[in-house]
One Martini backbone bead per residue (centre of mass of N, CA, C, O) as a GRO file, in nm:
protein
  265
    1MET     BB    1  -0.236  -2.398   1.071
    2ASP     BB    2   0.075  -2.252   1.293
    3LYS     BB    3   0.046  -2.059   1.549
    4SER     BB    4   0.340  -2.112   1.680
    5ALA     BB    5   0.522  -1.965   1.486
    6ALA     BB    6   0.398  -1.676   1.625
    7SER     BB    7   0.464  -1.703   1.899
    8GLY     BB    8   0.518  -1.354   2.032
    9TYR     BB    9   0.427  -1.162   1.843
   10ARG     BB   10   0.459  -0.808   1.760
   11LEU     BB   11   0.260  -0.531   1.615
   12ARG     BB   12   0.262  -0.212   1.477
   13ILE     BB   13  -0.016  -0.006   1.362
   14ALA     BB   14  -0.013   0.265   1.121
   15HIS     BB   15  -0.321   0.499   1.072
   16LEU     BB   16  -0.336   0.768   0.867
   17TYR     BB   17  -0.588   0.943   0.881
   18PRO     BB   18  -0.855   0.811   0.886
   19ASP     BB   19  -1.095   1.055   0.887
   20HIS     BB   20  -0.963   1.173   0.596
   21MET     BB   21  -0.838   0.860   0.457
   22ASN     BB   22  -1.135   0.722   0.379
   23ILE     BB   23  -1.180   0.572   0.090
   24TYR     BB   24  -1.321   0.301  -0.054
   25GLY     BB   25  -1.234   0.118   0.230
   26ASP     BB   26  -0.955   0.141   0.315
   27ARG     BB   27  -0.992   0.047   0.614
   28GLY     BB   28  -0.988  -0.270   0.514
   29ASN     BB   29  -0.671  -0.304   0.542
   30VAL     BB   30  -0.620  -0.320   0.820
   31ILE     BB   31  -0.806  -0.509   0.925
   32ALA     BB   32  -0.686  -0.737   0.779
   33LEU     BB   33  -0.380  -0.715   0.898
   34ARG     BB   34  -0.520  -0.783   1.181
   35GLN     BB   35  -0.653  -1.067   1.107
   36ARG     BB   36  -0.397  -1.213   1.013
   37CYS     BB   37  -0.235  -1.204   1.260
   38THR     BB   38  -0.449  -1.330   1.458
   39TRP     BB   39  -0.458  -1.611   1.314
   40ARG     BB   40  -0.137  -1.601   1.402
   41GLY     BB   41  -0.093  -1.486   1.683
   42ILE     BB   42  -0.039  -1.204   1.648
   43ILE     BB   43  -0.004  -0.904   1.793
   44CYS     BB   44  -0.210  -0.621   1.727
   45GLU     BB   45  -0.146  -0.258   1.699
   46VAL     BB   46  -0.346   0.017   1.637
   47VAL     BB   47  -0.251   0.340   1.540
   48PRO     BB   48  -0.391   0.633   1.538
   49VAL     BB   49  -0.316   0.922   1.300
   50GLY     BB   50  -0.349   1.273   1.370
   51PRO     BB   51  -0.367   1.558   1.391
   52GLY     BB   52  -0.092   1.652   1.613
   53ASP     BB   53   0.046   1.371   1.623
   54GLY     BB   54   0.275   1.188   1.762
   55VAL     BB   55   0.561   0.956   1.657
   56ASP     BB   56   0.721   0.658   1.699
   57TRP     BB   57   0.851   0.507   1.443
   58GLU     BB   58   1.048   0.296   1.577
   59THR     BB   59   0.736   0.147   1.707
   60ILE     BB   60   0.679   0.078   1.386
   61ASP     BB   61   0.591  -0.165   1.131
   62ILE     BB   62   0.318  -0.040   1.001
   63ALA     BB   63   0.206   0.164   0.726
   64PHE     BB   64  -0.113   0.345   0.656
   65PHE     BB   65  -0.221   0.516   0.372
   66GLY     BB   66  -0.481   0.651   0.237
   67GLY     BB   67  -0.771   0.783   0.066
   68GLY     BB   68  -0.917   1.098  -0.051
   69GLN     BB   69  -1.043   1.378  -0.098
   70ASP     BB   70  -0.871   1.649  -0.183
   71SER     BB   71  -0.986   1.833   0.068
   72GLY     BB   72  -0.848   1.613   0.277
   73GLN     BB   73  -0.586   1.631   0.180
   74ALA     BB   74  -0.538   1.924   0.227
   75LEU     BB   75  -0.575   1.944   0.544
   76ILE     BB   76  -0.321   1.715   0.587
   77ALA     BB   77  -0.063   1.807   0.455
   78GLU     BB   78   0.081   1.960   0.632
   79ASP     BB   79   0.096   1.796   0.884
   80PHE     BB   80   0.259   1.582   0.741
   81LEU     BB   81   0.492   1.727   0.651
   82GLU     BB   82   0.583   1.849   0.925
   83ARG     BB   83   0.546   1.618   1.146
   84GLN     BB   84   0.602   1.335   0.973
   85GLY     BB   85   0.796   1.345   0.752
   86PRO     BB   86   1.088   1.296   0.837
   87ALA     BB   87   1.061   1.037   1.003
   88LEU     BB   88   0.914   0.868   0.795
   89ARG     BB   89   1.141   0.897   0.584
   90ALA     BB   90   1.358   0.725   0.762
   91ALA     BB   91   1.193   0.486   0.814
   92ILE     BB   92   1.179   0.395   0.520
   93ASP     BB   93   1.487   0.417   0.468
   94ASP     BB   94   1.498   0.157   0.690
   95GLY     BB   95   1.226  -0.036   0.604
   96LEU     BB   96   0.960   0.016   0.612
   97ALA     BB   97   0.634  -0.094   0.625
   98MET     BB   98   0.425   0.019   0.342
   99LEU     BB   99   0.099   0.162   0.259
  100ALA     BB  100  -0.021   0.336  -0.028
  101ILE     BB  101  -0.316   0.538  -0.126
  102CYS     BB  102  -0.331   0.776  -0.351
  103GLY     BB  103  -0.307   1.026  -0.153
  104GLY     BB  104  -0.081   0.885  -0.013
  105TYR     BB  105   0.103   0.850  -0.226
  106GLN     BB  106   0.120   1.157  -0.339
  107LEU     BB  107   0.255   1.238  -0.046
  108LEU     BB  108   0.527   1.080  -0.073
  109GLY     BB  109   0.585   1.234  -0.299
  110HIS     BB  110   0.693   1.557  -0.415
  111TYR     BB  111   0.407   1.614  -0.553
  112PHE     BB  112   0.064   1.786  -0.595
  113LEU     BB  113  -0.107   1.898  -0.899
  114THR     BB  114  -0.387   2.036  -0.897
  115HIS     BB  115  -0.652   2.110  -1.132
  116THR     BB  116  -0.645   2.414  -0.985
  117GLY     BB  117  -0.329   2.444  -0.911
  118GLN     BB  118  -0.275   2.312  -0.636
  119ARG     BB  119  -0.003   2.281  -0.428
  120LEU     BB  120   0.130   1.955  -0.263
  121PRO     BB  121   0.335   1.874  -0.097
  122GLY     BB  122   0.573   1.633  -0.002
  123ILE     BB  123   0.819   1.398   0.130
  124GLY     BB  124   1.006   1.225  -0.087
  125ALA     BB  125   1.015   0.918  -0.046
  126LEU     BB  126   0.904   0.922  -0.353
  127ASP     BB  127   1.003   0.898  -0.680
  128VAL     BB  128   0.737   1.120  -0.748
  129TYR     BB  129   0.476   1.285  -0.944
  130THR     BB  130   0.158   1.485  -0.956
  131VAL     BB  131  -0.095   1.535  -1.173
  132GLY     BB  132  -0.373   1.678  -1.273
  133GLY     BB  133  -0.682   1.621  -1.420
  134ASN     BB  134  -1.001   1.639  -1.596
  135VAL     BB  135  -1.009   1.323  -1.626
  136ARG     BB  136  -1.101   1.049  -1.458
  137LEU     BB  137  -0.966   0.709  -1.350
  138ILE     BB  138  -1.179   0.459  -1.397
  139GLY     BB  139  -1.191   0.152  -1.249
  140ASN     BB  140  -1.099  -0.142  -1.291
  141VAL     BB  141  -0.784  -0.349  -1.196
  142VAL     BB  142  -0.483  -0.522  -1.353
  143VAL     BB  143  -0.223  -0.630  -1.202
  144GLU     BB  144   0.131  -0.725  -1.256
  145VAL     BB  145   0.349  -0.916  -1.056
  146ALA     BB  146   0.625  -1.004  -0.911
  147ALA     BB  147   0.685  -1.199  -0.703
  148ALA     BB  148   0.942  -1.067  -0.545
  149THR     BB  149   0.783  -0.824  -0.453
  150LEU     BB  150   0.585  -1.052  -0.254
  151GLN     BB  151   0.762  -1.171  -0.054
  152THR     BB  152   0.752  -1.369   0.253
  153SER     BB  153   1.071  -1.495   0.193
  154VAL     BB  154   1.420  -1.490   0.215
  155ALA     BB  155   1.341  -1.764   0.005
  156PRO     BB  156   1.240  -1.743  -0.280
  157ASP     BB  157   1.085  -1.864  -0.556
  158PRO     BB  158   1.228  -1.820  -0.871
  159HIS     BB  159   0.984  -1.996  -1.021
  160ALA     BB  160   0.767  -1.770  -0.956
  161GLY     BB  161   0.485  -1.649  -1.089
  162PRO     BB  162   0.296  -1.422  -1.119
  163ILE     BB  163   0.091  -1.169  -0.992
  164GLN     BB  164  -0.260  -1.087  -0.982
  165LEU     BB  165  -0.416  -0.788  -0.925
  166VAL     BB  166  -0.680  -0.629  -0.768
  167GLY     BB  167  -0.904  -0.330  -0.824
  168PHE     BB  168  -0.962   0.021  -0.753
  169GLU     BB  169  -1.005   0.339  -0.944
  170ASN     BB  170  -1.020   0.695  -0.860
  171HIS     BB  171  -0.835   0.941  -1.044
  172SER     BB  172  -0.682   1.271  -1.137
  173GLY     BB  173  -0.403   1.165  -1.079
  174ARG     BB  174  -0.083   1.175  -1.259
  175THR     BB  175   0.166   0.940  -1.217
  176TYR     BB  176   0.549   0.998  -1.204
  177PRO     BB  177   0.814   0.798  -1.241
  178GLY     BB  178   1.123   0.749  -1.134
  179ALA     BB  179   1.434   0.614  -1.074
  180GLY     BB  180   1.387   0.549  -0.750
  181VAL     BB  181   1.154   0.372  -0.869
  182ARG     BB  182   0.949   0.087  -0.891
  183PRO     BB  183   0.731  -0.059  -1.003
  184LEU     BB  184   0.471  -0.275  -0.917
  185GLY     BB  185   0.329  -0.281  -1.222
  186HIS     BB  186   0.146  -0.414  -1.476
  187VAL     BB  187  -0.120  -0.323  -1.700
  188LEU     BB  188  -0.405  -0.517  -1.791
  189ALA     BB  189  -0.607  -0.318  -1.674
  190GLY     BB  190  -0.652  -0.003  -1.675
  191HIS     BB  191  -0.452   0.232  -1.616
  192GLY     BB  192  -0.313   0.359  -1.322
  193ASN     BB  193  -0.066   0.607  -1.293
  194ASN     BB  194  -0.163   0.769  -1.617
  195GLY     BB  195  -0.255   0.624  -1.888
  196GLU     BB  196   0.032   0.567  -2.056
  197ASP     BB  197   0.289   0.339  -1.933
  198GLY     BB  198   0.144   0.085  -1.778
  199THR     BB  199   0.152   0.148  -1.478
  200GLU     BB  200   0.162   0.058  -1.118
  201GLY     BB  201   0.300   0.195  -0.919
  202ALA     BB  202   0.551   0.209  -0.622
  203VAL     BB  203   0.868   0.114  -0.520
  204TYR     BB  204   1.036   0.135  -0.217
  205ARG     BB  205   1.167  -0.096  -0.070
  206ASN     BB  206   0.890  -0.136   0.168
  207THR     BB  207   0.739   0.053  -0.019
  208ILE     BB  208   0.391   0.133  -0.120
  209GLY     BB  209   0.245   0.265  -0.418
  210CYS     BB  210  -0.091   0.347  -0.517
  211TYR     BB  211  -0.448   0.284  -0.670
  212LEU     BB  212  -0.574   0.065  -0.499
  213HIS     BB  213  -0.869  -0.042  -0.420
  214GLY     BB  214  -1.198  -0.208  -0.259
  215SER     BB  215  -1.021  -0.362  -0.076
  216LEU     BB  216  -0.718  -0.436  -0.138
  217LEU     BB  217  -0.608  -0.685   0.068
  218PRO     BB  218  -0.867  -0.894   0.080
  219LYS     BB  219  -0.819  -0.943  -0.253
  220ASN     BB  220  -0.475  -0.980  -0.191
  221PRO     BB  221  -0.308  -1.155   0.048
  222GLN     BB  222  -0.025  -1.139  -0.100
  223LEU     BB  223   0.020  -0.836   0.013
  224ALA     BB  224  -0.030  -0.865   0.312
  225ASP     BB  225   0.178  -1.081   0.389
  226HIS     BB  226   0.414  -0.914   0.292
  227LEU     BB  227   0.386  -0.685   0.503
  228ILE     BB  228   0.378  -0.877   0.769
  229ALA     BB  229   0.690  -1.010   0.684
  230THR     BB  230   0.855  -0.787   0.680
  231ALA     BB  231   0.806  -0.682   0.966
  232LEU     BB  232   0.921  -0.923   1.095
  233HIS     BB  233   1.194  -0.932   0.989
  234ARG     BB  234   1.273  -0.630   1.095
  235ARG     BB  235   1.206  -0.714   1.404
  236TYR     BB  236   1.305  -1.062   1.417
  237GLY     BB  237   1.414  -1.149   1.165
  238ASN     BB  238   1.477  -1.411   0.927
  239GLY     BB  239   1.329  -1.616   1.119
  240ALA     BB  240   1.076  -1.525   1.083
  241LEU     BB  241   0.756  -1.666   1.079
  242LEU     BB  242   0.487  -1.745   0.846
  243ALA     BB  243   0.195  -1.862   0.861
  244PRO     BB  244  -0.033  -2.036   0.711
  245LEU     BB  245  -0.332  -1.993   0.520
  246ASP     BB  246  -0.669  -2.023   0.405
  247ASP     BB  247  -0.693  -1.876   0.066
  248SER     BB  248  -0.913  -2.029  -0.143
  249MET     BB  249  -1.138  -1.776  -0.169
  250GLU     BB  250  -0.995  -1.555  -0.239
  251LEU     BB  251  -0.833  -1.664  -0.475
  252ALA     BB  252  -1.089  -1.718  -0.657
  253ALA     BB  253  -1.194  -1.450  -0.661
  254GLN     BB  254  -0.945  -1.331  -0.790
  255ARG     BB  255  -0.949  -1.505  -1.052
  256ALA     BB  256  -1.251  -1.421  -1.129
  257MET     BB  257  -1.182  -1.145  -1.171
  258VAL     BB  258  -0.946  -1.147  -1.391
  259ALA     BB  259  -1.096  -1.252  -1.574
  260ARG     BB  260  -1.346  -1.082  -1.648
  261LEU     BB  261  -1.154  -0.845  -1.721
  262LEU     BB  262  -1.001  -0.961  -1.940
  263VAL     BB  263  -1.233  -0.987  -2.122
  264GLN     BB  264  -1.346  -0.698  -2.110
  265ARG     BB  265  -1.100  -0.513  -2.296
   0.00000   0.00000   0.00000
């Protein structure tokens, strides 16, 4: 690892509603981002954003929005829509690097109609909508993602093979992507967005929504580095370099999990 390649870089991460939307270890994603920055000599500040907090989104490089119980999601939905919605949507349109999981993913869409009939409006940053089902979609997931989707360089290898991400899903919502997004990937094991069309997640510009808990980023360093690299390029230009890390242990664990889950199908 050449820490000097990233010397002097600073990134700010906004963690949306960490006290309400932090289920199945989603907080670990922010820890992973911060640690992978620290290992590279990138100064990283995490900004928790709670109900009533204002955010200058022009100063934010990465945003993370985790999942929560339906009750917790309902508690923050109005604040998110009214206080953060317009400015965050503009930042997403401008290329903000963002990861949203489960409930956070749903609230980036047009709306979430819960299984009890409650309608939670989203900010419409992602062209998706979600309808609650009576049966939860639960279990481990393998998602195949095109390498270009998770690039860390402005000149990615056109011959790179697909990447298989692993995670854990537990959601009642069935999310249906529209024409304004593309899927994060295709499900090899598990249910994905809705258990029907074989897709998982949604991507718009540099924002990714998905149902993968885990925590997701410690298990999938390729995705973590994609977010960091995207943020560096947006803040410092395409010449910003992301120093490599030794991910041999993480990738070996990822491959072992993929192999086990695909055998169990």
